[in-house]
Tab-separated table of C-alpha atoms in Angstrom:
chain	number	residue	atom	x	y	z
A	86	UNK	CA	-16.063	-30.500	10.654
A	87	UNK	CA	-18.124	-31.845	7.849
A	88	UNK	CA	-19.688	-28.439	7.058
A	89	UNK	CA	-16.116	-27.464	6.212
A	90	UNK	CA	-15.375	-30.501	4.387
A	91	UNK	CA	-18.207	-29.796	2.027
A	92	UNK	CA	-17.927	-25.827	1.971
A	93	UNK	CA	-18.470	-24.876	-1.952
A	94	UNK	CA	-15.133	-23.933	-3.417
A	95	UNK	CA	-15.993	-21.887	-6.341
A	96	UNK	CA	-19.470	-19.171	-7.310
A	97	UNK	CA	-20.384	-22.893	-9.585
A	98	UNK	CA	-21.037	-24.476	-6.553
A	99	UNK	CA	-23.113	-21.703	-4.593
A	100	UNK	CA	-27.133	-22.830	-4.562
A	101	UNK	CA	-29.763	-20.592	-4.212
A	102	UNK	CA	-27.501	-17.437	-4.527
A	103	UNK	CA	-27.763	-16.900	-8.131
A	104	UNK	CA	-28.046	-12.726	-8.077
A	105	UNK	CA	-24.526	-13.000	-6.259
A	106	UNK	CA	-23.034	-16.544	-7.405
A	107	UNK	CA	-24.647	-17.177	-11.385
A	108	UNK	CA	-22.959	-16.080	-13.816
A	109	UNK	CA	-23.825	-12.224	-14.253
A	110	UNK	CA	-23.833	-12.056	-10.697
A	111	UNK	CA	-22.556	-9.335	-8.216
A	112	UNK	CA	-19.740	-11.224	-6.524
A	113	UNK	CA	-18.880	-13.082	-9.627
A	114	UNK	CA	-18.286	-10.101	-11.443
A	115	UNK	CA	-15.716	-9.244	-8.275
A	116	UNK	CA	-14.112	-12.172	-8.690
A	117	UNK	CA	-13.711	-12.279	-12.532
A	118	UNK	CA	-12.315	-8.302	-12.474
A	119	UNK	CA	-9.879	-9.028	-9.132
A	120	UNK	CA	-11.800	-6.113	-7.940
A	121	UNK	CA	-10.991	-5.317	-3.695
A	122	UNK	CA	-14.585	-3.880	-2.395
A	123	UNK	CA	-15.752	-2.724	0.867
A	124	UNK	CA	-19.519	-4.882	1.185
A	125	UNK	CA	-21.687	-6.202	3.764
A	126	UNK	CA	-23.652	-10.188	2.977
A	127	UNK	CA	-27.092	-10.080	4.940
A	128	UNK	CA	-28.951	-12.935	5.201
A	129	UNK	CA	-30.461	-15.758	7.802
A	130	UNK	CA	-28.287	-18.016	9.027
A	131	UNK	CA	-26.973	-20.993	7.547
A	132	UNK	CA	-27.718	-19.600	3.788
A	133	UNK	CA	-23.869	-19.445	2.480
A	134	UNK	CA	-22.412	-15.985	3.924
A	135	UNK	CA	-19.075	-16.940	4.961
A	136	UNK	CA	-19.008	-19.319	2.263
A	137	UNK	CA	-19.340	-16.698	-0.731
A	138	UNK	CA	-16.798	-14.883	1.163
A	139	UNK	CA	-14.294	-17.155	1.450
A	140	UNK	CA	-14.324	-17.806	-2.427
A	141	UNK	CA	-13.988	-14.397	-2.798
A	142	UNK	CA	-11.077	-13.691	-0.078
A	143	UNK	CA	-9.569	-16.966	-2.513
A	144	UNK	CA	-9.348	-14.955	-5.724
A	145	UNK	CA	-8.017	-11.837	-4.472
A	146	UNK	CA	-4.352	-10.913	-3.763
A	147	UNK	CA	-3.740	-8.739	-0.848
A	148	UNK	CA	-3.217	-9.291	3.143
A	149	UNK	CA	-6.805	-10.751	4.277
A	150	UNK	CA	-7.398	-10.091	8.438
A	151	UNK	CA	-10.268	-12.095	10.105
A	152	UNK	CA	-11.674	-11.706	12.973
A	153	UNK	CA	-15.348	-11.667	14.595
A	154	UNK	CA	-17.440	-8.478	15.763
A	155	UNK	CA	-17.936	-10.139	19.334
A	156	UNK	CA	-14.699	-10.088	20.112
A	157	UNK	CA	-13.009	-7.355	18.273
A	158	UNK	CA	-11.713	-4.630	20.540
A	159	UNK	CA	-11.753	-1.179	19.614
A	160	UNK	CA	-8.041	-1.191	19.868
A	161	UNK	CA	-7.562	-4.085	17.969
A	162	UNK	CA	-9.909	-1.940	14.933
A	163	UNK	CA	-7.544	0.703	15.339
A	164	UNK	CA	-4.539	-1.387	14.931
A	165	UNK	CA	-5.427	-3.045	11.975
A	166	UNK	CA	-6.269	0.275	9.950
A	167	UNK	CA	-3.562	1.537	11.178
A	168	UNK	CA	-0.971	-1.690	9.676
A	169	UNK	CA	-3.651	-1.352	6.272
A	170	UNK	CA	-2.519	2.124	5.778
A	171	UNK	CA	1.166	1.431	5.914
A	172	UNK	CA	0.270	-1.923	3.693
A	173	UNK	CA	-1.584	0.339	1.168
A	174	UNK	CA	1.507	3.315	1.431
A	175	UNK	CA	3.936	0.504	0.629
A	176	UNK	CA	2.342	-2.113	-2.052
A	177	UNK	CA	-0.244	0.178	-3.305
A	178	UNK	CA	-2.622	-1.858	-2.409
A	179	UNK	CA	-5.393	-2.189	0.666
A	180	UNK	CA	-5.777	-4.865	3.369
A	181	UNK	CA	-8.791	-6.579	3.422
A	182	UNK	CA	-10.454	-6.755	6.995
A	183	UNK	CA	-13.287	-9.627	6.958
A	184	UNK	CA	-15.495	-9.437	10.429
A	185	UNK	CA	-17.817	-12.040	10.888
A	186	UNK	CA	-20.882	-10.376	13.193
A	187	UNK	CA	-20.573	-6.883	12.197
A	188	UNK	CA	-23.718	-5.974	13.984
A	189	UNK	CA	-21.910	-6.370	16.948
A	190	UNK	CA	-19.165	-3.922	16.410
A	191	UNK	CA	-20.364	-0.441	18.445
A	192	UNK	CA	-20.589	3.461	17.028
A	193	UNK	CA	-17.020	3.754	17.906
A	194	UNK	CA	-15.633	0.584	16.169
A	195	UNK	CA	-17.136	1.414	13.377
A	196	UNK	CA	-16.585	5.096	12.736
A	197	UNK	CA	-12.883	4.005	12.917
A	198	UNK	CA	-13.293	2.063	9.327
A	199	UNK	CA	-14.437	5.387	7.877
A	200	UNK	CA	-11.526	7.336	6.902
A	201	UNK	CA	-9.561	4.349	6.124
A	202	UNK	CA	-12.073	2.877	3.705
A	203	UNK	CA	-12.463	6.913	2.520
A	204	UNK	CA	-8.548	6.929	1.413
A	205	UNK	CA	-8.695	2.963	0.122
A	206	UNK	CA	-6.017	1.873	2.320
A	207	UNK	CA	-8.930	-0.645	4.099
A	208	UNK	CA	-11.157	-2.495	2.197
A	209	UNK	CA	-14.220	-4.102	4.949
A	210	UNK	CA	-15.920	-7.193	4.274
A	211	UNK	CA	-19.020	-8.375	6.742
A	212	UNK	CA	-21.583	-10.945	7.157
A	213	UNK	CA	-24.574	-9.899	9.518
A	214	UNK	CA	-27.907	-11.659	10.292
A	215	UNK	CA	-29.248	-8.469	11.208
A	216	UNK	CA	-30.516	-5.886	9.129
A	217	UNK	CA	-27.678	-3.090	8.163
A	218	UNK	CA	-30.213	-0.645	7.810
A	219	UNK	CA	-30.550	-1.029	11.746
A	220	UNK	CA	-27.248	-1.664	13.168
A	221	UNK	CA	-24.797	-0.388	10.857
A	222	UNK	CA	-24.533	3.650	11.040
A	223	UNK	CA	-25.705	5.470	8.360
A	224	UNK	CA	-21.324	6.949	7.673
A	225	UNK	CA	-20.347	3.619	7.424
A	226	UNK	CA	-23.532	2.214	5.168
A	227	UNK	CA	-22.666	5.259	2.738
A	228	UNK	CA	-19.115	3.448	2.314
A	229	UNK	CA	-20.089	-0.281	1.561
A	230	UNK	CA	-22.313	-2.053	-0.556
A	231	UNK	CA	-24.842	-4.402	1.053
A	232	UNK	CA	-25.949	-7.656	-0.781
A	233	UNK	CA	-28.688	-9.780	0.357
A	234	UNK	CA	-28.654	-13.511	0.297
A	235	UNK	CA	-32.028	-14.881	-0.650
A	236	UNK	CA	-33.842	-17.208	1.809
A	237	UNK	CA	-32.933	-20.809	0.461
A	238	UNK	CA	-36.121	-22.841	-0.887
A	239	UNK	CA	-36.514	-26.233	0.201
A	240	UNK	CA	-35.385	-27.338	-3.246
A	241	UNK	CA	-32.067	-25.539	-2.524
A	242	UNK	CA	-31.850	-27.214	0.978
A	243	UNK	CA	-33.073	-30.854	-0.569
A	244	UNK	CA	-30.422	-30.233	-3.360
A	245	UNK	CA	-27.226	-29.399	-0.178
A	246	UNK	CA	-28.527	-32.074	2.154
A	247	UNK	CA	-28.475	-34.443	-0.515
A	248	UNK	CA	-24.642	-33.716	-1.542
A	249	UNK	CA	-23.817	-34.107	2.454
A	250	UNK	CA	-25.023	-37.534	2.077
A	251	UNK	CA	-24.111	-38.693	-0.420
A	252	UNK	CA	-21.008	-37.292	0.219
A	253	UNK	CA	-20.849	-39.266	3.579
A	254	UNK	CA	-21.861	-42.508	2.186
A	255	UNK	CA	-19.107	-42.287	-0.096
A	256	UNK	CA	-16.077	-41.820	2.396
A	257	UNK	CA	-18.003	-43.752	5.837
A	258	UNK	CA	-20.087	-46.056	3.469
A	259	UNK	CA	-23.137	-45.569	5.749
A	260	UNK	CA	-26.486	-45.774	4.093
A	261	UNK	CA	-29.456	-43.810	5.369
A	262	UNK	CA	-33.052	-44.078	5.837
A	263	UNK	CA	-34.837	-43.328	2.437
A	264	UNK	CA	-36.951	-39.986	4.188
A	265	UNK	CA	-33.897	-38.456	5.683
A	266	UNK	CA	-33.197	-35.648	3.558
A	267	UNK	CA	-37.059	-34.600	4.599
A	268	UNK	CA	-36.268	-35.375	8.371
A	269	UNK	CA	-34.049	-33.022	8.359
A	270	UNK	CA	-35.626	-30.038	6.485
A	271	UNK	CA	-38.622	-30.178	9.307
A	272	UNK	CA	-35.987	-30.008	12.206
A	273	UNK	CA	-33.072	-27.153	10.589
A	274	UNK	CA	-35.430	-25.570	7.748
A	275	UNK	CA	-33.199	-23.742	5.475
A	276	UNK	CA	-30.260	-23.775	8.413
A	277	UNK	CA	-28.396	-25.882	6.039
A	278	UNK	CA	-24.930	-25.411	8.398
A	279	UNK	CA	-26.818	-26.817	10.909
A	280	UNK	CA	-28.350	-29.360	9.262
A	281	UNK	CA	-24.826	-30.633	8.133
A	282	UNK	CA	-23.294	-30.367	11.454
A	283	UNK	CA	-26.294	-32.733	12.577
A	284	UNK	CA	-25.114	-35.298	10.098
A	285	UNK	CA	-21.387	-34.951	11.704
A	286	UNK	CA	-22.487	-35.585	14.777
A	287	UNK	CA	-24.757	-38.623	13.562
A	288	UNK	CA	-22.322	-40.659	11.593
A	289	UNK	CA	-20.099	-39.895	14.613
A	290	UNK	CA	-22.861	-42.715	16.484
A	291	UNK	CA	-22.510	-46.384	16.134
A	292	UNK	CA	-25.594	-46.903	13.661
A	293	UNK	CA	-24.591	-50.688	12.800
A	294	UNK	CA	-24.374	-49.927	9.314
A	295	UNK	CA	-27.689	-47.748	8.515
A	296	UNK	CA	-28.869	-44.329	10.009
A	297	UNK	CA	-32.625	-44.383	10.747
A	298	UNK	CA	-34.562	-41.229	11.900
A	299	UNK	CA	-35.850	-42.569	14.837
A	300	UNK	CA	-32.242	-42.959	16.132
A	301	UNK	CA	-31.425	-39.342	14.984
A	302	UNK	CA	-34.131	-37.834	17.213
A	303	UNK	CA	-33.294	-39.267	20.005
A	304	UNK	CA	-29.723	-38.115	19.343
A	305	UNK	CA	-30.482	-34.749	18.152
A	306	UNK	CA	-32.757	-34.757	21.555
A	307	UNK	CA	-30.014	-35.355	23.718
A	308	UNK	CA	-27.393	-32.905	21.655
A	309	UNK	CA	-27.085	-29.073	21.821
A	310	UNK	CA	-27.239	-28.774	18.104
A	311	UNK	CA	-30.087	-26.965	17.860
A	312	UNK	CA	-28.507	-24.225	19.148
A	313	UNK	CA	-24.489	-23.191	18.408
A	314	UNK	CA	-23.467	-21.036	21.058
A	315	UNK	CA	-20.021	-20.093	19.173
A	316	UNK	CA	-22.122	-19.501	16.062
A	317	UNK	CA	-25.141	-17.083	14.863
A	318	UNK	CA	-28.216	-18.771	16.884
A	319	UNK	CA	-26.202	-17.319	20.021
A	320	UNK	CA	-27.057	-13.713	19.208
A	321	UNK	CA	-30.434	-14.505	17.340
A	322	UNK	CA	-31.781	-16.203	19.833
A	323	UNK	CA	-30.687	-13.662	22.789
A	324	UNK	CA	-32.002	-10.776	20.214
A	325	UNK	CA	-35.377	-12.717	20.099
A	326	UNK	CA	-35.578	-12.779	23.751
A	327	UNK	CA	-34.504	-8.752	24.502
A	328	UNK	CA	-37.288	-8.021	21.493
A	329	UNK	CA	-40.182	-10.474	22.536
A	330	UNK	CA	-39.257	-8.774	26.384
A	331	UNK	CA	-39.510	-5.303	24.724
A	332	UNK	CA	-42.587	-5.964	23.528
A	333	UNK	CA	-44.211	-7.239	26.734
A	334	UNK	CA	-44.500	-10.778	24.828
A	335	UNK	CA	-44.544	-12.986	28.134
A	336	UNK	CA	-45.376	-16.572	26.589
A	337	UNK	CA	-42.275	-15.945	23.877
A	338	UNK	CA	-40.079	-14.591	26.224
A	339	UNK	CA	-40.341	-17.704	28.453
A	340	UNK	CA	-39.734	-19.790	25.291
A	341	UNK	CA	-36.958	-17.948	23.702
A	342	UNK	CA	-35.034	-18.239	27.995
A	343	UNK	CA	-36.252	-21.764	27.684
A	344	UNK	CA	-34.596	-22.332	24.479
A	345	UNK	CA	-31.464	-20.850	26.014
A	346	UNK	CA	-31.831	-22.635	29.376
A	347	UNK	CA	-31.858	-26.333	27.704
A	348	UNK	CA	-28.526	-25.338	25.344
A	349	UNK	CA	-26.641	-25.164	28.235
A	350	UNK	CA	-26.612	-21.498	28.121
A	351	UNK	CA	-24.032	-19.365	30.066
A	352	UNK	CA	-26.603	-18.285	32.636
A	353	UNK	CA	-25.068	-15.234	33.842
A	354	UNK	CA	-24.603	-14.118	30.031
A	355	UNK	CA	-28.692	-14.261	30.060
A	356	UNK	CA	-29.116	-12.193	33.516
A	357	UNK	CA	-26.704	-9.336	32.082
A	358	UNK	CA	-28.689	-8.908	29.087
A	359	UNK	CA	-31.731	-8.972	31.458
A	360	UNK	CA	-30.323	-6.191	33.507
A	361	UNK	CA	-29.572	-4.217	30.395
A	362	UNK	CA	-32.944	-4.692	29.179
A	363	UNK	CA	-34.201	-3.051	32.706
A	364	UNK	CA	-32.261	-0.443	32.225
A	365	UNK	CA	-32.829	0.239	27.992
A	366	UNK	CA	-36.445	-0.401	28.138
A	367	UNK	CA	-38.003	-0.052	31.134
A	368	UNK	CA	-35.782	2.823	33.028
A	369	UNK	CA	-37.391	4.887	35.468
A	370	UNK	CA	-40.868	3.210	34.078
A	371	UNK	CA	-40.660	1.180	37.139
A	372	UNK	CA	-37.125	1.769	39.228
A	373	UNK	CA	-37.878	-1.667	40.787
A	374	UNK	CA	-37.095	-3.764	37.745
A	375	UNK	CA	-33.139	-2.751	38.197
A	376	UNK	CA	-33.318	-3.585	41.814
A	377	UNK	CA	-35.136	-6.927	41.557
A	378	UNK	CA	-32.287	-7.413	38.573
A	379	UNK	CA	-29.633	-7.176	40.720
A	380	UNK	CA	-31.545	-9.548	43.333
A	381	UNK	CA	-31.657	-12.282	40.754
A	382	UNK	CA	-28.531	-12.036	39.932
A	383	UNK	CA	-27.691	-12.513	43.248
A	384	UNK	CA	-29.708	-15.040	44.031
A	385	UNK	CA	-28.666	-17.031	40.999
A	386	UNK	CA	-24.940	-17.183	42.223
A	387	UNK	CA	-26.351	-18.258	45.925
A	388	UNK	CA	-28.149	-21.073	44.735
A	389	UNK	CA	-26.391	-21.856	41.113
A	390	UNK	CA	-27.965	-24.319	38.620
A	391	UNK	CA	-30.507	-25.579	37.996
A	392	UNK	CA	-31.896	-25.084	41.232
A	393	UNK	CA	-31.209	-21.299	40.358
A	394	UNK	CA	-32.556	-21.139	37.285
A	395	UNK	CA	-35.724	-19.924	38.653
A	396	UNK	CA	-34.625	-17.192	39.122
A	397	UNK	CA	-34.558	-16.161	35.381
A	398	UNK	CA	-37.691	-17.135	34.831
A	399	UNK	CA	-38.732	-14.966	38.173
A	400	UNK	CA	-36.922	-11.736	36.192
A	401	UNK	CA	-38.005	-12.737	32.549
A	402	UNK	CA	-41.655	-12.269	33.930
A	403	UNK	CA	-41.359	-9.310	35.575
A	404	UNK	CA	-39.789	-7.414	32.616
A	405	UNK	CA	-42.059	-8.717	30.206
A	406	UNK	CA	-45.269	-7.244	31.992
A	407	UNK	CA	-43.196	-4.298	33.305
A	408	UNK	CA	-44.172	-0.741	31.829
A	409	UNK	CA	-41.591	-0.154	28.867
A	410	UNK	CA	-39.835	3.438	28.979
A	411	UNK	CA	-36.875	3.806	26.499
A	412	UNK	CA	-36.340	7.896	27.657
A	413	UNK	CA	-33.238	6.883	29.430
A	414	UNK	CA	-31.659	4.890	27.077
A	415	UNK	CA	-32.731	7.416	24.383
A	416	UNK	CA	-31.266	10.319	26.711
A	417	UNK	CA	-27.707	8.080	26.776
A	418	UNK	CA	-27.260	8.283	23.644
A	419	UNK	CA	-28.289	11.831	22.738
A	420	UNK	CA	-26.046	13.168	25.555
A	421	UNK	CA	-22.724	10.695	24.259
A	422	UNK	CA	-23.352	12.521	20.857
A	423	UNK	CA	-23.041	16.119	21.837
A	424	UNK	CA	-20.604	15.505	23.865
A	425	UNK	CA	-18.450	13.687	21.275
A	426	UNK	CA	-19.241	16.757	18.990
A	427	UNK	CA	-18.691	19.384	21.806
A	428	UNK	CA	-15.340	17.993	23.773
A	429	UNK	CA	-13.442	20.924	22.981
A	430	UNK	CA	-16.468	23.076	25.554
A	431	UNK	CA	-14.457	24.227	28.766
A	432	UNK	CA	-16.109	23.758	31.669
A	433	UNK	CA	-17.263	26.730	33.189
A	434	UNK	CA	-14.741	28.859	35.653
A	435	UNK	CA	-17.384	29.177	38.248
A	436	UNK	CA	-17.845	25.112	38.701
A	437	UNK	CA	-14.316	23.986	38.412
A	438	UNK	CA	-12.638	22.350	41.014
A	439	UNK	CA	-10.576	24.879	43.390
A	440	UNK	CA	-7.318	23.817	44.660
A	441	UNK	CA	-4.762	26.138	44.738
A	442	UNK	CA	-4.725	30.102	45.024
A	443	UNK	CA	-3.282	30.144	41.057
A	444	UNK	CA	-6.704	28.643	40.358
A	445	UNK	CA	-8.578	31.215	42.134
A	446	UNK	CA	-6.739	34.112	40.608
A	447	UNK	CA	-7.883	32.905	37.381
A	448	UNK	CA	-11.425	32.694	38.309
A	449	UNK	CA	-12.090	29.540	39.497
A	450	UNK	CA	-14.926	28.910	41.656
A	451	UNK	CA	-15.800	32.796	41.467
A	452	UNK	CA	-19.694	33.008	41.629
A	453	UNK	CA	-20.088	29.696	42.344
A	454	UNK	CA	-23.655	29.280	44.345
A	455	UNK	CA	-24.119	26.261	46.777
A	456	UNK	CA	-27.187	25.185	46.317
A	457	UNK	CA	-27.885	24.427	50.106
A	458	UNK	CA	-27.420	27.823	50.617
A	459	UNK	CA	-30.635	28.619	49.691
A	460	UNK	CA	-33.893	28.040	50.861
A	461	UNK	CA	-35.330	26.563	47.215
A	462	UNK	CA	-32.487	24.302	47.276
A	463	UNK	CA	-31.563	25.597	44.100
A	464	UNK	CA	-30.255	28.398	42.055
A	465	UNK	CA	-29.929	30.138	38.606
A	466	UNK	CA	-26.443	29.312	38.104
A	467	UNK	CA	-25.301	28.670	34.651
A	468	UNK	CA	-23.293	24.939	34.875
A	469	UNK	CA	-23.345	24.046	31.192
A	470	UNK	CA	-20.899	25.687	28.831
A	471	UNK	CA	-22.632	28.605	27.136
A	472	UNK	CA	-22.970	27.073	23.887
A	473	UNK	CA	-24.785	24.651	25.483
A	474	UNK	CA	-27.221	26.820	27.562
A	475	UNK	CA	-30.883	25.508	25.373
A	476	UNK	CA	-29.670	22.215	25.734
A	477	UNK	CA	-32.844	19.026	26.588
A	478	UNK	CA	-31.437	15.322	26.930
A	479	UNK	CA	-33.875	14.072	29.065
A	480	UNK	CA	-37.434	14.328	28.756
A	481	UNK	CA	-39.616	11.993	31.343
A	482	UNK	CA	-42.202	9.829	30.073
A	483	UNK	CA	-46.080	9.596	31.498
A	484	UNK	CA	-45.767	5.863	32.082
A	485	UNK	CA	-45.695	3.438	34.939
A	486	UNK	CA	-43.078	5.469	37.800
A	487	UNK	CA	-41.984	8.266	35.812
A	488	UNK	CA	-45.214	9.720	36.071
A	489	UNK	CA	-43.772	10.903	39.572
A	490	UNK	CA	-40.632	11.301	37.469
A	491	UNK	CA	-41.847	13.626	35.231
A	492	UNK	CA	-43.960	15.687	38.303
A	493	UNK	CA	-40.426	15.990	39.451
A	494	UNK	CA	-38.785	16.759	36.293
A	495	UNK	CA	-41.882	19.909	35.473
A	496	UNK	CA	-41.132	21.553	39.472
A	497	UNK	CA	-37.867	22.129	39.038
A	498	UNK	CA	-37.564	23.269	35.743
A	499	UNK	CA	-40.968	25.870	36.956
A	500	UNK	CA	-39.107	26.470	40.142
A	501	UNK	CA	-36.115	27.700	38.397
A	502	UNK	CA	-37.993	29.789	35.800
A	503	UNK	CA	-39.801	31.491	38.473
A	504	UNK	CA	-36.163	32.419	40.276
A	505	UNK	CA	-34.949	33.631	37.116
A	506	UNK	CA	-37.952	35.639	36.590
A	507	UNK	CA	-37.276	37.392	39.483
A	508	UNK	CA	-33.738	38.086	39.461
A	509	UNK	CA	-34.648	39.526	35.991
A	510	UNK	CA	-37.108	41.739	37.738
C-alpha cells in the first residue's frame, strides 16, 4: 500500500512529533543510546504511532514479537513471556513484545506483562487511541512510560499530503488538480493514513492523465475508506457509539450505527456490543432492554440485510432513551476481584455437595438448612466463607426497574436481620 511505501524511515522524517522525533527528543534519545524500554504511544489516529515505532524496533537488536490487542489470546501473552524469559536467561537480553491496540488487551492479559517486565526479561511496546489513564491498569501504567503524540496541524498534514503526491506523480506521472492537497484535509483532517490510502485507491482509477476532485468524491462516495474496519476507526467508531448510547445521546447514536451501517459493517459485531451495552449500562434499570436485545438479534438473522437492518436502529433507540444503571456491571467486577484475591477461601462444610458417606463423616452438609423448609423462605445460614461474612457486591440503584429491585433487595436483607435477631434472643 502507498501508506507503506511512504512510511518515514528515520526520527528526520517524523512531522509534527518533534518532543519524540527532533533532535533532543524522547524516542530519539532511545534510539541514539540502543536503549530496550517498556512505553505506551497515545495519540489519534493516523498521527505516526506505528510509524515511530517501527524506526525504533529498526535500531534495536533483540527478538521483536508483533501482534495486535484484538486478537491476542491470553495464552498466546503467556507464551510469549514465557519464550522472553528463556531469551533474556540465555542472551542476556529481553524480547521486545510490540501490540498494536493495547486498550483492547483485558485485566488478565495484562497483569501477565507485570512480572516479566518487573525482572527485564520482556520489554512492552503499545500504541493506543485511547487514553492509558482509562484502559490500562494502574500495575501495568507504573511499569511503562506513556508518550503522547501531538495532534498534527494542518501545516503538518499539508506538508505529508504534499510528499504523497508528489511522490505519486513521480513514479505514475499523474498530475493533480491544483486544490487537492486542501480537498483532502476537509474530508481525512489530520487522518493522514487515511488520507494516503485515499490517494492509493485514486490513482488506482483511470483519470486520463489528471486527477480532479470532483472525480475523487464521487469515488471516495462509493468507497469504504472512510472507515477501515481492520484498522483504528473500527474500535473508535464502535467506542463512540457504546459512549453516545451511555449517555442517552439518541441523534449521535443513530449517526455513529449509521456510520457503521454504510461501511459495510459486520452487523452482528454491532448487535453484540448492543447487548453488552444492555447489560453494562442499563442492567436491571429496565430488564426489558436484554430481552428486546436478544429479539433483535433474532430478528436480524430472520430477515438479514438490509431489510434487517432495522432492526438496529429499533435497539439503538431503545437503549439510548433507556434508564442507565451501571450497579451490575460495577457488582461484576467487584465480585471477580475478591474472588481472584480470596481463591484459596474453602467453601463452607455445611453447603458442599454430599455424595458419599466419607463426605459426611467429615462434615459435609452438616447444618445445612433448606430454605423451603421454612415458612420465610429463608434462613440465617452462613454460605460465604467466614472471612467473607461483611461482604456487599451488589447494591440496587433507585432508577427505572430496580426501584422494585432495590424494594426487593431492602426485605430480604430486613427479613433476615429480624430472624437473626431472634435466634440471638
Amino acid at each position: 500500500m502507498l501508506s507503506e511505501e511512504l512510511r518515514p524511515k528515520s526520527c528526520d522524517e517524523i512531522i509534527g512529533q518533534d518532543n519524540l522525533c527532533g533532535h533532543s527528543g524522547s524516542i530519539r534519545k532511545l534510539i541514539e543510546k540502543n536503549s530496550i524500554f517498556s512505553f505506551i504511544l497515545w495519540g489519534e489516529p493516523g498521527c505516526g504511532k506505528t510509524s515511530i515505532i517501527e524506526i525504533y524496533l529498526k535500531n534495536t537488536n533483540t527478538k521483536i514479537l508483533r501482534t495486535t490487542g484484538s486478537t491476542f489470546s491470553l495464552k498466546e501473552v503467556k507464551n510469549f513471556c514465557e519464550q522472553g524469559e528463556k531469551y533474556f536467561n540465555f542472551y542476556k537480553q529481553p524480547w521486545i513484545v510490540f501490540v498494536d491496540e493495547i486498550h483492547r488487551l483485558n485485566k488478565l492479559q495484562q497483569d501477565i506483562f507485570l512480572s516479566y517486565i518487573e525482572k527485564g526479561s520482556i520489554a512492552l511496546i503499545g500504541a493506543t487511541t485511547e487514553n492509558p489513564s482509562f484502559e490500562i491498569n494502574n500495575a501495568l501504567l507504573s511499569r511503562v512510560k506513556v508518550f503522547k503524540l501531538n495532534p498534527l496541524s494542518k501545516q503538518d498534514v499539508l506538508k505529508i499530503n504534499k510528499r504523497a503526491i508528489e511522490y505519486v506523480k513521480e513514479k505514475y506521472n499523474i498530475e493533480f488538480e491544483d486544490n487537492i492537497l486542501n480537498f483532502l484535509y476537509e474530508i481525512f483532517g489530520s487522518d493522514v493514513r487515511s488520507s494516503i490510502n485515499s490517494i492509493d485507491l485514486i490513482i488506482k482509477q483511470d483519470f486520463e492523465g489528471k486527477i480532479r476532485t470532483e472525480k475523487i468524491k464521487n469515488i471516495l462516495s462509493e468507497s469504504k475508506v472512510f472507515y477501515d474496519k481492520s484498522e483504528e476507526y473500527h474500535y473508535n467508531i464502535i467506542s463512540a457509539l457504546h459512549k453516545s448510547i451511555r449517555n442517552s445521546d439518541i441523534d449521535s447514536s443513530l449517526y455513529w450505527l449509521a456510520r457503521m451501517l454504510i461501511s459495510g459493517e459486520d452487523r452482528k459485531y454491532i448487535l453484540r456490543r448492543l447487548i453488552r451495552i444492555a447489560g453494562e449500562d442499563i442492567g436491571l434499570s429496565d430488564p426489558k432492554a436484554l430481552e428486546i436485545s436478544l429479539n433483535c438479534f433474532k430478528a436480524f438473522e430472520i430477515l438479514g440485510e438490509p431489510e434487517g437492518d432495522i432492526f438496529l436502529f429499533y435497539l439503538t433507540v431503545y437503549l439510548s432513551l433507556a434508564p442507565k444503571n451501571n450497579s451490575l456491571y460495577i457488582s461484576e467486577a467487584k465480585a471477580k476481584d475478591i474472588a481472584k484475591k480470596t481463591s484459596d477461601l474453602q467453601v463452607p462444610l455445611h453447603i458442599r455437595n454430599l455424595e458419599t458417606e466419607l463426605m459426611k463423616k467429615e462434615g459435609y452438609g452438616k447444618g445445612y438448612l433448606y430454605a423451603h423448609d421454612f415458612k420465610e423462605k429463608t434462613t440465617t445460614m452462613k454460605t460465604l466463607p467466614k472471612e467473607l461474612d461483611s461482604l456487599s457486591l451488589y447494591i440496587p440503584q433507585s432508577i427505572g426497574f430496580e426501584k422494585e429491585i432495590l424494594k426487593r433487595y431492602n426485605y430480604w436483607k430486613e427479613l433476615k436481620k429480624r430472624l437473626s435477631n431472634k435466634n440471638n434472643k
